[in-house]
CSV table of C-alpha atoms in Angstrom, one decimal:
chain,number,residue,atom,x,y,z
A,2,MET,CA,-34.5,13.9,13.4
A,3,PRO,CA,-32.4,17.4,12.9
A,4,TYR,CA,-29.4,15.7,15.4
A,5,ARG,CA,-29.8,13.1,12.9
A,6,ASN,CA,-29.1,15.3,10.4
A,7,VAL,CA,-26.1,16.6,11.3
A,8,ALA,CA,-24.0,14.4,12.7
A,9,ALA,CA,-24.8,12.5,9.5
A,10,ARG,CA,-23.3,15.7,7.6
A,11,GLU,CA,-20.6,16.0,10.8
A,12,LEU,CA,-19.4,12.1,9.9
A,13,ALA,CA,-19.8,12.6,6.3
A,14,ASP,CA,-17.7,16.0,6.3
A,15,LEU,CA,-14.2,13.7,7.9
A,16,LEU,CA,-15.4,10.9,5.9
A,17,SER,CA,-14.8,13.1,2.7
A,18,VAL,CA,-11.5,14.4,4.5
A,19,LEU,CA,-10.2,10.8,5.2
A,20,SER,CA,-10.7,10.3,1.1
A,21,HIS,CA,-7.5,10.6,0.1
A,22,PRO,CA,-5.1,7.8,-0.3
A,23,CYS,CA,-2.2,9.9,1.0
A,24,ARG,CA,-4.6,11.7,3.6
A,25,VAL,CA,-5.1,7.9,5.5
A,26,GLN,CA,-1.0,7.4,5.0
A,27,ILE,CA,-0.5,10.0,7.1
A,28,ILE,CA,-3.3,9.1,9.8
A,29,GLU,CA,-2.1,5.4,10.1
A,30,GLU,CA,2.3,6.6,9.6
A,31,LEU,CA,1.1,9.4,12.7
A,32,ARG,CA,-0.5,6.1,15.0
A,33,SER,CA,2.2,5.4,16.2
A,34,GLU,CA,5.0,9.0,16.4
A,35,GLU,CA,4.4,11.9,15.4
A,36,ARG,CA,6.5,12.8,12.2
A,37,ASN,CA,7.6,15.8,10.9
A,38,VAL,CA,6.7,16.8,6.3
A,39,ASN,CA,10.8,15.7,4.9
A,40,SER,CA,10.2,12.2,6.9
A,41,LEU,CA,6.0,12.0,5.5
A,42,GLN,CA,7.3,13.4,1.9
A,43,GLU,CA,9.8,10.1,2.0
A,44,LEU,CA,7.3,7.5,3.1
A,45,LEU,CA,4.8,9.0,0.7
A,46,GLY,CA,6.4,9.3,-1.8
A,47,ILE,CA,5.1,12.9,-3.4
A,48,SER,CA,5.3,16.3,-3.2
A,49,HIS,CA,6.6,19.1,-0.4
A,50,SER,CA,4.0,21.0,-1.0
A,51,GLY,CA,1.7,17.8,-1.1
A,52,VAL,CA,2.2,16.1,2.2
A,53,SER,CA,1.6,20.0,3.2
A,54,GLN,CA,-1.6,20.8,1.6
A,55,HIS,CA,-2.7,17.3,3.0
A,56,LEU,CA,-1.2,19.0,6.5
A,57,ALA,CA,-3.0,21.7,6.7
A,58,LEU,CA,-6.8,19.2,5.4
A,59,LEU,CA,-6.1,17.3,7.9
A,60,ARG,CA,-5.2,20.2,10.5
A,61,THR,CA,-8.5,21.9,10.1
A,62,ARG,CA,-10.7,19.4,10.4
A,63,LYS,CA,-9.0,18.6,14.2
A,64,LEU,CA,-7.0,15.5,13.6
A,65,LEU,CA,-4.0,17.0,14.2
A,66,LYS,CA,-1.0,19.1,16.0
A,67,GLU,CA,1.1,20.4,15.6
A,68,ARG,CA,4.7,20.8,18.0
A,69,ARG,CA,7.6,23.7,16.7
A,70,ALA,CA,10.6,22.2,17.1
A,71,GLY,CA,13.7,25.3,15.7
A,72,ARG,CA,12.3,25.5,12.1
A,73,HIS,CA,11.4,22.0,11.7
A,74,VAL,CA,7.5,21.3,12.9
A,75,TYR,CA,5.9,17.5,13.9
A,76,TYR,CA,2.7,16.3,13.4
A,77,ARG,CA,0.9,14.1,15.4
A,78,LEU,CA,-2.3,13.1,15.9
A,79,VAL,CA,-5.1,14.5,18.7
A,80,ASP,CA,-7.1,10.8,18.6
A,81,PRO,CA,-4.8,7.3,17.8
A,82,GLY,CA,-8.2,6.0,17.8
A,83,VAL,CA,-9.1,7.6,14.5
A,84,ALA,CA,-6.3,5.0,13.2
A,85,GLU,CA,-7.7,3.0,14.9
A,86,TRP,CA,-11.3,3.1,13.2
A,87,LEU,CA,-9.5,3.3,9.3
A,88,ARG,CA,-7.7,0.2,10.5
A,89,GLN,CA,-11.1,-1.7,11.2
A,90,GLY,CA,-12.2,-0.4,7.8
A,91,VAL,CA,-9.4,-2.2,6.5
A,92,VAL,CA,-10.6,-5.5,8.3
A,93,PHE,CA,-13.6,-4.8,6.8
A,94,LEU,CA,-12.7,-4.5,3.3
A,95,GLU,CA,-10.7,-7.1,3.8
A,96,ARG,CA,-13.9,-9.6,4.5
A,97,MET,CA,-15.5,-7.6,1.6
A,98,ALA,CA,-12.7,-8.9,-0.9
A,99,GLU,CA,-14.2,-12.6,-0.5
A,100,GLY,CA,-13.9,-14.1,-3.4
A,101,ALA,CA,-11.3,-11.6,-5.1
A,102,PHE,CA,-8.0,-12.9,-3.5
A,103,ASP,CA,-5.2,-10.9,-4.9
A,104,GLN,CA,-7.6,-8.0,-3.0
A,105,LYS,CA,-7.9,-9.6,0.2
A,106,SER,CA,-3.7,-10.4,-0.3
A,107,MET,CA,-3.0,-6.9,-1.3
A,108,LEU,CA,-5.1,-5.1,1.6
A,109,HIS,CA,-3.6,-8.3,4.5
A,110,GLN,CA,-0.1,-6.8,3.2
A,111,ALA,CA,-0.9,-3.7,4.2
A,112,MET,CA,-2.4,-3.9,7.9
A,113,HIS,CA,0.7,-6.5,7.6
A,114,GLN,CA,3.0,-3.6,7.5
A,115,TRP,CA,0.8,-0.7,9.2
A,116,GLU,CA,0.9,-3.5,12.4
A,117,ASN,CA,5.3,-3.2,11.3
A,118,PRO,CA,6.5,0.0,10.5
A,119,GLN,CA,9.4,-1.8,11.1
A,120,ILE,CA,8.8,-3.4,7.6
A,121,THR,CA,9.4,-1.5,4.9
A,122,SER,CA,7.9,-1.3,1.4
A,123,ASN,CA,10.6,-2.8,-0.5
A,124,GLN,CA,10.8,-6.8,2.3
A,125,ILE,CA,6.7,-6.0,1.1
A,126,ALA,CA,8.1,-6.1,-2.4
A,127,ASP,CA,10.7,-8.7,-2.1
A,128,ASP,CA,8.1,-11.0,-0.6
A,129,SER,CA,5.4,-10.1,-2.8
A,130,ALA,CA,6.3,-12.6,-6.2
A,131,SER,CA,4.0,-15.0,-4.6
A,132,VAL,CA,1.5,-13.3,-5.0
A,133,PRO,CA,0.4,-13.8,-8.3
A,134,ALA,CA,0.9,-11.6,-11.5
A,135,THR,CA,-2.3,-10.7,-11.8
A,136,LEU,CA,-2.3,-8.1,-9.0
A,137,SER,CA,-0.5,-6.5,-11.2
A,138,ASN,CA,-3.2,-4.5,-12.5
A,139,PRO,CA,-6.0,-4.4,-10.0
A,140,VAL,CA,-9.0,-4.4,-13.1
A,141,SER,CA,-6.8,-7.4,-15.7
A,142,LEU,CA,-9.3,-10.5,-15.5
A,143,PRO,CA,-8.6,-13.5,-14.8
A,144,MET,CA,-9.1,-15.6,-18.0
A,145,ILE,CA,-9.7,-20.1,-17.9
A,146,ASP,CA,-7.3,-20.3,-19.8
A,147,GLY,CA,-5.0,-18.4,-17.5
A,148,SER,CA,-4.2,-15.9,-19.5
A,149,VAL,CA,-5.0,-12.1,-18.4
A,150,GLU,CA,-7.2,-9.9,-19.8
A,151,GLN,CA,-6.6,-5.9,-19.6
A,152,PRO,CA,-9.9,-4.5,-20.3
A,153,THR,CA,-10.8,-0.7,-21.9
A,154,ALA,CA,-11.8,2.5,-21.0
A,155,ARG,CA,-15.8,3.3,-22.2
A,156,ASN,CA,-13.0,5.7,-24.4
A,157,GLY,CA,-10.6,2.4,-26.0
A,158,SER,CA,-7.7,3.8,-24.0
A,159,SER,CA,-6.5,0.2,-21.4
A,160,PHE,CA,-6.2,0.3,-17.5
A,161,ASP,CA,-2.5,0.5,-17.7
A,162,ARG,CA,-0.9,2.9,-15.5
A,163,PRO,CA,0.1,2.3,-12.1
A,164,GLU,CA,-2.6,2.7,-9.0
A,165,THR,CA,-1.4,2.2,-5.5
A,166,ILE,CA,-4.1,0.7,-2.7
A,167,VAL,CA,-4.0,1.2,0.9
A,168,GLY,CA,-0.4,1.8,1.0
A,169,VAL,CA,0.7,-1.6,-1.8
A,170,GLU,CA,2.6,-0.4,-4.2
A,171,THR,CA,1.5,-2.5,-7.4
A,172,ARG,CA,3.8,-3.8,-9.9
A,173,GLU,CA,4.2,-4.6,-13.4
A,174,ALA,CA,3.9,-8.0,-14.9
A,175,PRO,CA,6.5,-10.3,-16.1
A,176,GLN,CA,6.4,-10.4,-19.5
């Protein structure tokens, strides 16, 4: 029994480190090549210090190795299997999103971009013109008459800020 408790605790600790979307994206970006903070900052669209903090957390869990080259530090995965494990998580999420076409479509697009890193986010955004407008707000509720109801939070405010879902940024719906 104590072995199972230790294994469960270790796995929970690992999952907590992986529980931030930026860290998931960092692992995916490092799947095939090493990168420095500047390239990760550009890919993730967050501050230099934000990238550094995420990298530090991944390093403390021994998921990353670093290599110094002059003033630059390059990061790579200790075991690329962790990226494959996360990809299997996306496949699992796709299966679980069976009735939710919008979510399944976004997960599929993220997986496609991860498998084909030469495809840019802009190319996916250009291709998303054929994606239903409800993708602009993953919590919107399509109504029978074709309109879209925007739910409100318990405090009465609307959920109107864009979200990032597994590496695919949502856009405002056309008015």
